[in-house]
Short mmCIF file of C-alpha atoms in Angstrom, two decimals:
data_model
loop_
_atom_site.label_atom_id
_atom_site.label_comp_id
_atom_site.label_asym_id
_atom_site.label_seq_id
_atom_site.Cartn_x
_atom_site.Cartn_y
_atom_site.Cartn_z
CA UNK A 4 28.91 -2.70 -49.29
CA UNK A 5 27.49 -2.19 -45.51
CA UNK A 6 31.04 -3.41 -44.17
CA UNK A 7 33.04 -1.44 -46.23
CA UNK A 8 31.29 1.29 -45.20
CA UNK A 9 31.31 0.18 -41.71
CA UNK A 10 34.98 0.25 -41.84
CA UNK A 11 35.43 3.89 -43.52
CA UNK A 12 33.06 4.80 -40.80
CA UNK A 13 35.06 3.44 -38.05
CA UNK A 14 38.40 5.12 -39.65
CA UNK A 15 36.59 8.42 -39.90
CA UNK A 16 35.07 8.77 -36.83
CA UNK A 17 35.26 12.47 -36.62
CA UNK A 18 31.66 12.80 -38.78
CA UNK A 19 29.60 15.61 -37.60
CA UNK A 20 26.58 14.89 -35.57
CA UNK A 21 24.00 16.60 -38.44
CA UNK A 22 25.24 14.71 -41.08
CA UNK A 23 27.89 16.77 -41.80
CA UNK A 24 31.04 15.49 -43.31
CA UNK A 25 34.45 16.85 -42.19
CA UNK A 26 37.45 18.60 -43.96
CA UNK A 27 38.85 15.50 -44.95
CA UNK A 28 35.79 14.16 -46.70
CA UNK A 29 34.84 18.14 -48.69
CA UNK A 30 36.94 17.30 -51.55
CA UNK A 31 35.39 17.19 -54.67
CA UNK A 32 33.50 13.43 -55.13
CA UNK A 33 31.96 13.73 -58.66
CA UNK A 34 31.37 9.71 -58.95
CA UNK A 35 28.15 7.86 -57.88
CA UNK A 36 29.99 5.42 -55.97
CA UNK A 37 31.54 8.39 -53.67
CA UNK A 38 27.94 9.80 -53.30
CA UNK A 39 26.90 6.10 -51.80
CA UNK A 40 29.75 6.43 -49.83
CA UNK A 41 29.33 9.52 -48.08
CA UNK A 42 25.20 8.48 -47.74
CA UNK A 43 26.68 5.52 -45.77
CA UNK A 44 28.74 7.25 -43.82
CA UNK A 45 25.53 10.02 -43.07
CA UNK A 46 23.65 6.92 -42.31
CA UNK A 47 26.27 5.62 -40.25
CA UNK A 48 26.65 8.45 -38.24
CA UNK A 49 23.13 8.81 -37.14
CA UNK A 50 23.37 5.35 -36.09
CA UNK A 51 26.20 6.00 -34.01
CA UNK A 52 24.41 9.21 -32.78
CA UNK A 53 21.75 6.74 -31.76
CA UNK A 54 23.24 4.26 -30.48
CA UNK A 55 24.66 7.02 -28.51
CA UNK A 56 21.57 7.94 -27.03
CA UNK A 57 20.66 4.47 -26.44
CA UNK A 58 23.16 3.98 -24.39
CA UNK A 59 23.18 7.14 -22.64
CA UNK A 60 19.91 5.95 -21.73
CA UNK A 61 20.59 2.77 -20.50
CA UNK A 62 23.28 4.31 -18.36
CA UNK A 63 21.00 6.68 -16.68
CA UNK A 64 18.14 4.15 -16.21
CA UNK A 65 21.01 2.34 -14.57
CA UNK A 66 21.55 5.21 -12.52
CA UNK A 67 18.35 5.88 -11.70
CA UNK A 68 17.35 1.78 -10.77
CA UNK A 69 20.90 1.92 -8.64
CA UNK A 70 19.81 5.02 -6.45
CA UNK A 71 16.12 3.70 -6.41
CA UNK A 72 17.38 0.19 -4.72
CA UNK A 73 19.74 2.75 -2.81
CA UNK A 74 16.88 4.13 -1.29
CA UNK A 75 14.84 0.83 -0.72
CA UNK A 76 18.06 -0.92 1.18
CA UNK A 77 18.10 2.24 3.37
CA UNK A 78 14.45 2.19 4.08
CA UNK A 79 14.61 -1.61 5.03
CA UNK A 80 17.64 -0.95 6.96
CA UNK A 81 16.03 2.59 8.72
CA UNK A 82 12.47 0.13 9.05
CA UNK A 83 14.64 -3.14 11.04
CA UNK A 84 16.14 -0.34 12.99
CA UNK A 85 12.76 0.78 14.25
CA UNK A 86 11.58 -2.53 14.58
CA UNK A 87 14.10 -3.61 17.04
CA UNK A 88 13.90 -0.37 18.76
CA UNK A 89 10.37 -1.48 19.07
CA UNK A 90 10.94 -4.66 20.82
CA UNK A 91 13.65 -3.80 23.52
CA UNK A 92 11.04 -1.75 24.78
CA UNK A 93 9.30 -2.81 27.57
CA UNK A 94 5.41 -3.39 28.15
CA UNK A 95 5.13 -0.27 30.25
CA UNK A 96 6.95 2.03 28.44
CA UNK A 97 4.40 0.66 25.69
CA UNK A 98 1.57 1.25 27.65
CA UNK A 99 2.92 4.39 28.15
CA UNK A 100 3.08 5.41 24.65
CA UNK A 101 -0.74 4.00 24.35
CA UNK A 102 -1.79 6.15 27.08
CA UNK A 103 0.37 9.39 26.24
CA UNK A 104 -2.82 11.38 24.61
CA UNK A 105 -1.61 12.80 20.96
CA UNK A 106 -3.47 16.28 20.85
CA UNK A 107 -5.05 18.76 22.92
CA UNK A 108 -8.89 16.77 22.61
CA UNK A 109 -7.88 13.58 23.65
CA UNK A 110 -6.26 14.90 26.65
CA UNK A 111 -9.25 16.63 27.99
CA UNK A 112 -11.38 13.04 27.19
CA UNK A 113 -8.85 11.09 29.04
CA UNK A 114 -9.01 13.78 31.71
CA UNK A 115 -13.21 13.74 31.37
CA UNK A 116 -13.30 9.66 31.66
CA UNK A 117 -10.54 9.95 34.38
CA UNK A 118 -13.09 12.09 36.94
CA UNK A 119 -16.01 10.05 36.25
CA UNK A 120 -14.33 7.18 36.85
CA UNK A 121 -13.16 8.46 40.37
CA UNK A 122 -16.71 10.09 41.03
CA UNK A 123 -18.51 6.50 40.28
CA UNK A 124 -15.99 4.36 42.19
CA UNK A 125 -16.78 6.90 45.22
CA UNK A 126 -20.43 6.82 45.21
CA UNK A 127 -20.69 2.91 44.55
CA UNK A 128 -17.85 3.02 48.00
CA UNK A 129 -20.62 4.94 49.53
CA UNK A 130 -23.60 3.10 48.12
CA UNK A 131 -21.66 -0.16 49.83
CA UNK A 132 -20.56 1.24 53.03
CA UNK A 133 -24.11 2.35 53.51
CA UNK A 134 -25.80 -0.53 52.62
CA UNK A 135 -23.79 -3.28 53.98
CA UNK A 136 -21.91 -1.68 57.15
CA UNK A 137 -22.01 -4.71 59.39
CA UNK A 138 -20.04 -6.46 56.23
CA UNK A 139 -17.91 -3.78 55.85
CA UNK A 140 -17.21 -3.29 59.93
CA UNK A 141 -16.37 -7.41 59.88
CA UNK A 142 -14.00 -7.00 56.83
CA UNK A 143 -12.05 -4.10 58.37
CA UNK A 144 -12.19 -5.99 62.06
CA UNK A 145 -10.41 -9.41 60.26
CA UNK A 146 -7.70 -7.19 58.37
CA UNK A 147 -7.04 -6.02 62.48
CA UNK A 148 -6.93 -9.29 63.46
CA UNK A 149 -4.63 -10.38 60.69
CA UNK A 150 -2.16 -7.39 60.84
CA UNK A 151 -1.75 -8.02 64.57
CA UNK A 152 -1.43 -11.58 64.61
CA UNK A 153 1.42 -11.28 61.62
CA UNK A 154 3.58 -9.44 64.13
CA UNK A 155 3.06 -11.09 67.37
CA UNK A 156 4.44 -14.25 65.18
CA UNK A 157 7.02 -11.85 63.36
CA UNK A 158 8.08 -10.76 67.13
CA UNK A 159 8.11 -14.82 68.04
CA UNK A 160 10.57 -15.46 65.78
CA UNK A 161 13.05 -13.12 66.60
CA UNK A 162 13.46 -13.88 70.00
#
């Protein structure tokens, strides 16, 4: 009974989505049997209706998963990118971008550290030079020496 009315249903396919028959089906069925008939065909239109659906569904998860692994693959791709951006730079221009101070605050505390730095390394110069001057008069006398010994043999070889 199913297949039969599988087969009217797939021969009238122009059922109305409530349930509805069409002009074709309105004339006057007075019989039992054309009752079960059009109840199949109700039935069988739902299911269609659904099945529908379902696969309206299916196509837009589709959609949906496609422009999601869309996004991914350009991410990876955008992420690679960066990453091998990342290595042809070199180690200064990293240390550049370590040092380059991101806001206002940090500035000012690499500015802070920056003169305290300068004003210790002075007064431990100071602290040296004052303390150990005969050192400091012997170091300065061999760097003399040195300089002026390089280019008397610098001026040897020429000639």
């Amino acid at each position: 009974m199913q297949v039969r009315a599988w087969m009217l249903s797939a021969t009238t396919a122009h059922v109305d989505v409530k349930g509805r028959t069409s002009a074709l089906q309105s004339e006057g069925s007075t019989n039992a049997e054309d009752l079960e008939e059009l109840c199949c065909r109700q039935v069988t239109a739902a299911d269609i209706e659904l099945e529908k659906m379902r696969w309206d569904f299916v196509l837009a998860k589709l959609k949906y998963e496609h422009e999601d692994n869309e996004k991914q693959r350009l991410h990876e791709e955008r992420m690679e990118q960066i990453h091998q951006q990342a290595v042809k730079r070199s180690f200064s221009q990293g240390l550049q971008d370590l040092l380059r101070p991101p806001n206002q605050y940090a500035l000012f505390l690499y500015c802070f550290v920056f003169i305290h730095v300068i004003y210790t390394v002075k007064d431990l110069a100071f602290y040296f030079f004052q303390n150990h001057y005969l050192f400091c008069f012997a170091i300065v006398i061999f760097f003399i020496l040195k300089k002026i010994f390089q280019d008397y043999k610098n001026k040897k070889k020429c000639f």
